[in-house]
Amino acid sequence: GAGVSQSPSNKVTEKGKDVELRCDPISGHTALYWYRQSLGQGLEFLIYFQGNSAPDKSGLPSDRFSAERTGGSVSTLTIQRTQQEDSAVYLCASSLGGTGSYEQYFGPGTRLTVT
Amino acid sequence: AQSVAQPEDQVNVAEGNPLTVKCTYSVSGNPYLFWYVQYPNRGLQFLLKYITGDNLVKGSYGFEAEFNKSQTSFHLKKPSALVSDSALYFCAVRDDTGSARQLTFGSGTQLTVLP
């Protein structure tokens, strides 16, 4: 079946502009995660959605970052007033449920470059 | 709190030789442990996981991992390496007692299999 998809695959933006990144999870997966991967670094957790519950926003680095998930499916990560340190690959993942034993399936990522 | 360490940034091995990629973890309760592989410009692909039961876990592409509770380790192994195994490997953990649902990832190990 179809995997996790993300769009755009690449985004170049000027410092100070807002950007929106989109994630389409695997159908039937109730849990959705956003991570950030900076050059030469591991993955940094950003935010987690599980069903209709309030999201876990504990990983968002600043109030310029926000995310929503509509209808329990598609998610959008928004970065306002982008800064150069926001440049990274943003990865979305989904899993069957929110219990930690389920493996997460990752999308190909959106590479964000802030100039 | 949950954490993961991958002590080797780079592992080189000759094709046909056995390979090991090391991972140690720290959790308050019992660990859920995962290995992922990332090929260039791609998202992460799930390889295998340990939840409970047999300490030796078998996964995709001939990989396996051994859970060692006393050493808090979960090393990834393969009996005979292929050049196509060359990629970036991530170990990840989640504490089964914590409220966090996200995975904590190691910093990654670049595996190079030499022909």
CSV table of C-alpha atoms in Angstrom, one decimal:
chain,number,residue,atom,x,y,z
A,1,GLY,CA,0.0,0.0,0.0
A,2,ALA,CA,0.9,3.7,-0.1
A,3,GLY,CA,3.4,4.9,2.4
A,4,VAL,CA,3.8,8.2,4.2
A,5,SER,CA,4.0,11.1,1.7
A,6,GLN,CA,5.3,14.5,2.3
A,7,SER,CA,5.2,17.7,0.2
A,8,PRO,CA,7.1,19.6,-1.0
A,9,SER,CA,10.2,17.5,-1.2
A,10,ASN,CA,12.3,20.6,-1.2
A,11,LYS,CA,11.6,24.1,-0.1
A,12,VAL,CA,13.8,27.2,-0.3
A,13,THR,CA,12.6,30.3,1.4
A,14,GLU,CA,13.9,33.6,2.5
A,15,LYS,CA,14.5,34.4,6.1
A,16,GLY,CA,11.4,35.9,7.7
A,17,LYS,CA,8.9,34.1,5.4
A,18,ASP,CA,6.4,31.6,6.6
A,19,VAL,CA,6.4,28.0,5.3
A,20,GLU,CA,3.9,25.1,5.4
A,21,LEU,CA,5.0,21.5,5.2
A,22,ARG,CA,2.4,18.8,4.5
A,23,CYS,CA,2.2,15.1,5.6
A,24,ASP,CA,-0.2,12.4,4.4
A,25,PRO,CA,0.1,9.4,6.8
A,26,ILE,CA,-0.6,5.8,6.0
A,27,SER,CA,-4.3,5.2,5.9
A,28,GLY,CA,-5.6,3.8,9.2
A,29,HIS,CA,-2.7,5.0,11.2
A,30,THR,CA,-3.9,7.0,14.2
A,31,ALA,CA,-0.6,8.3,15.4
A,32,LEU,CA,1.4,10.9,13.5
A,33,TYR,CA,4.8,12.4,14.4
A,34,TRP,CA,7.0,15.2,13.2
A,35,TYR,CA,10.8,15.1,13.6
A,36,ARG,CA,13.6,17.4,12.4
A,37,GLN,CA,16.9,16.1,11.2
A,38,SER,CA,19.7,18.6,10.9
A,39,LEU,CA,22.9,18.0,9.0
A,40,GLY,CA,25.0,15.4,10.7
A,41,GLN,CA,22.6,15.1,13.6
A,42,GLY,CA,20.1,12.6,14.7
A,43,LEU,CA,16.4,13.1,14.8
A,44,GLU,CA,14.8,15.6,17.0
A,45,PHE,CA,11.2,15.1,18.1
A,46,LEU,CA,8.8,18.0,17.4
A,47,ILE,CA,5.2,17.1,17.9
A,48,TYR,CA,2.9,14.0,18.2
A,49,PHE,CA,-0.8,13.5,17.4
A,50,GLN,CA,-2.9,10.6,18.5
A,51,GLY,CA,-6.4,10.3,17.3
A,52,ASN,CA,-8.5,13.2,18.6
A,53,SER,CA,-6.4,13.8,21.7
A,54,ALA,CA,-4.6,17.0,22.3
A,55,PRO,CA,-1.2,16.9,20.6
A,56,ASP,CA,2.1,16.5,22.5
A,57,LYS,CA,3.9,19.7,21.6
A,58,SER,CA,6.8,19.3,24.0
A,59,GLY,CA,9.4,19.1,21.2
A,60,LEU,CA,8.6,22.3,19.4
A,61,PRO,CA,11.7,24.5,19.6
A,62,SER,CA,9.8,27.9,19.7
A,63,ASP,CA,6.4,29.5,19.3
A,64,ARG,CA,7.2,30.1,15.7
A,65,PHE,CA,6.5,26.4,15.1
A,66,SER,CA,2.9,25.0,15.1
A,67,ALA,CA,1.2,22.0,13.6
A,68,GLU,CA,-2.3,20.8,13.0
A,69,ARG,CA,-4.0,17.6,11.9
A,70,THR,CA,-7.3,17.8,10.2
A,71,GLY,CA,-9.8,15.0,10.3
A,72,GLY,CA,-7.3,12.7,12.0
A,73,SER,CA,-5.4,12.3,8.7
A,74,VAL,CA,-3.4,15.0,6.9
A,75,SER,CA,-1.0,17.2,9.0
A,76,THR,CA,0.5,20.5,8.3
A,77,LEU,CA,3.6,21.9,10.1
A,78,THR,CA,3.9,25.6,9.9
A,79,ILE,CA,7.0,27.6,10.6
A,80,GLN,CA,6.5,31.4,10.9
A,81,ARG,CA,9.2,34.0,10.4
A,82,THR,CA,11.8,31.4,9.3
A,83,GLN,CA,15.3,31.7,10.5
A,84,GLN,CA,18.5,30.2,9.1
A,85,GLU,CA,18.7,27.7,12.0
A,86,ASP,CA,15.4,26.2,10.8
A,87,SER,CA,17.2,24.7,7.8
A,88,ALA,CA,16.9,21.0,8.1
A,89,VAL,CA,15.0,17.9,6.8
A,90,TYR,CA,11.6,17.7,8.3
A,91,LEU,CA,10.4,14.1,8.6
A,92,CYS,CA,6.9,12.9,9.2
A,93,ALA,CA,6.0,9.4,10.6
A,94,SER,CA,2.9,7.5,11.3
A,95,SER,CA,2.0,4.4,13.3
A,96,LEU,CA,-0.9,2.2,13.9
A,97,GLY,CA,-1.4,3.5,17.5
A,98,GLY,CA,0.0,5.6,20.1
A,99,THR,CA,1.5,2.8,22.3
A,100,GLY,CA,5.2,2.8,22.0
A,101,SER,CA,5.5,-0.8,20.7
A,102,TYR,CA,4.2,0.1,17.3
A,103,GLU,CA,6.9,0.9,14.8
A,104,GLN,CA,6.8,4.2,13.0
A,105,TYR,CA,6.8,4.5,9.2
A,106,PHE,CA,8.6,7.6,7.9
A,107,GLY,CA,8.0,9.7,4.8
A,108,PRO,CA,10.8,10.9,2.5
A,109,GLY,CA,11.0,14.2,4.2
A,110,THR,CA,11.0,17.9,3.2
A,111,ARG,CA,14.3,19.5,2.9
A,112,LEU,CA,13.9,23.2,4.1
A,113,THR,CA,16.6,25.7,3.2
A,114,VAL,CA,16.3,29.2,4.7
A,115,THR,CA,18.5,31.8,2.9
B,1,ALA,CA,14.0,10.1,30.7
B,2,GLN,CA,15.0,7.9,27.7
B,3,SER,CA,18.3,8.1,25.8
B,4,VAL,CA,20.3,6.2,23.2
B,5,ALA,CA,24.0,6.2,22.4
B,6,GLN,CA,25.6,5.0,19.2
B,7,PRO,CA,29.3,5.2,20.1
B,8,GLU,CA,30.6,4.8,16.6
B,9,ASP,CA,30.0,7.5,14.0
B,10,GLN,CA,31.5,5.4,11.2
B,11,VAL,CA,31.9,1.6,10.8
B,12,ASN,CA,33.8,0.1,7.8
B,13,VAL,CA,33.6,-3.6,6.9
B,14,ALA,CA,34.6,-5.7,4.0
B,15,GLU,CA,31.9,-7.3,1.9
B,16,GLY,CA,31.2,-10.8,3.1
B,17,ASN,CA,32.4,-10.1,6.6
B,18,PRO,CA,30.1,-9.9,9.6
B,19,LEU,CA,29.0,-6.5,10.7
B,20,THR,CA,28.0,-5.0,14.1
B,21,VAL,CA,26.6,-1.6,14.7
B,22,LYS,CA,26.5,-0.8,18.4
B,23,CYS,CA,23.7,0.8,20.5
B,24,THR,CA,23.2,1.3,24.2
B,25,TYR,CA,20.2,2.8,25.9
B,26,SER,CA,18.9,4.2,29.1
B,27,VAL,CA,15.3,4.1,30.3
B,28,SER,CA,13.4,4.1,33.6
B,29,GLY,CA,11.2,1.1,32.8
B,30,ASN,CA,11.4,-1.5,30.1
B,31,PRO,CA,12.6,-0.5,26.7
B,32,TYR,CA,11.0,-0.7,23.3
B,33,LEU,CA,14.0,-0.7,20.9
B,34,PHE,CA,14.1,-0.1,17.2
B,35,TRP,CA,16.6,0.0,14.3
B,36,TYR,CA,16.1,2.1,11.3
B,37,VAL,CA,18.2,2.5,8.1
B,38,GLN,CA,18.4,5.7,6.0
B,39,TYR,CA,19.7,5.7,2.4
B,40,PRO,CA,20.8,9.0,0.9
B,41,ASN,CA,18.0,11.5,0.4
B,42,ARG,CA,15.4,9.0,1.7
B,43,GLY,CA,13.4,8.8,4.8
B,44,LEU,CA,14.0,6.2,7.5
B,45,GLN,CA,13.1,2.6,6.9
B,46,PHE,CA,12.2,0.2,9.7
B,47,LEU,CA,14.5,-2.8,10.1
B,48,LEU,CA,13.4,-4.5,13.3
B,49,LYS,CA,12.2,-4.0,16.9
B,50,TYR,CA,12.4,-5.6,20.3
B,51,ILE,CA,9.4,-5.4,22.5
B,52,THR,CA,9.5,-8.4,24.7
B,53,GLY,CA,10.4,-12.1,24.5
B,54,ASP,CA,13.3,-13.6,22.6
B,55,ASN,CA,16.4,-11.6,23.0
B,56,LEU,CA,17.5,-12.2,19.4
B,57,VAL,CA,15.3,-10.3,17.0
B,58,LYS,CA,15.4,-10.9,13.2
B,59,GLY,CA,14.4,-8.2,10.8
B,60,SER,CA,14.5,-7.2,7.2
B,61,TYR,CA,17.4,-7.8,4.7
B,62,GLY,CA,19.1,-10.4,6.9
B,63,PHE,CA,19.7,-8.1,9.8
B,64,GLU,CA,19.3,-9.1,13.4
B,65,ALA,CA,19.8,-7.5,16.8
B,66,GLU,CA,20.5,-8.9,20.2
B,67,PHE,CA,18.8,-7.4,23.3
B,68,ASN,CA,21.1,-7.5,26.4
B,69,LYS,CA,19.4,-6.2,29.5
B,70,SER,CA,22.4,-6.4,31.8
B,71,GLN,CA,24.5,-4.4,29.4
B,72,THR,CA,21.6,-2.2,28.2
B,73,SER,CA,22.6,-2.8,24.7
B,74,PHE,CA,20.8,-3.6,21.4
B,75,HIS,CA,23.5,-4.1,18.8
B,76,LEU,CA,22.6,-4.6,15.1
B,77,LYS,CA,24.3,-7.5,13.3
B,78,LYS,CA,24.5,-9.2,10.0
B,79,PRO,CA,26.5,-12.4,9.3
B,80,SER,CA,27.7,-11.4,5.8
B,81,ALA,CA,27.7,-7.7,4.7
B,82,LEU,CA,26.8,-6.5,1.3
B,83,VAL,CA,27.9,-3.3,-0.5
B,84,SER,CA,24.2,-2.4,-0.7
B,85,ASP,CA,24.1,-2.3,3.1
B,86,SER,CA,26.1,0.9,3.1
B,87,ALA,CA,23.8,3.5,4.7
B,88,LEU,CA,23.1,5.5,7.9
B,89,TYR,CA,21.8,3.4,10.7
B,90,PHE,CA,19.8,4.7,13.7
B,91,CYS,CA,18.9,3.0,16.9
B,92,ALA,CA,15.8,4.3,18.8
B,93,VAL,CA,14.2,3.7,22.1
B,94,ARG,CA,11.0,4.4,24.0
B,95,ASP,CA,10.4,3.8,27.7
B,96,ASP,CA,7.3,1.7,28.3
B,97,THR,CA,6.6,3.5,31.5
B,98,GLY,CA,6.9,7.0,30.2
B,99,SER,CA,4.1,9.2,29.0
B,100,ALA,CA,6.1,10.2,25.9
B,101,ARG,CA,5.1,8.3,22.8
B,102,GLN,CA,7.9,9.6,20.5
B,103,LEU,CA,11.1,7.7,19.9
B,104,THR,CA,14.4,9.0,21.0
B,105,PHE,CA,17.0,8.4,18.4
B,106,GLY,CA,20.8,7.9,18.5
B,107,SER,CA,23.0,10.2,16.5
B,108,GLY,CA,23.4,7.5,13.8
B,109,THR,CA,26.2,5.3,12.5
B,110,GLN,CA,27.4,5.5,8.9
B,111,LEU,CA,28.1,2.0,7.7
B,112,THR,CA,30.4,1.5,4.7
B,113,VAL,CA,30.8,-1.9,3.2
B,114,LEU,CA,33.9,-2.1,1.0
B,115,PRO,CA,33.9,-4.3,-2.1
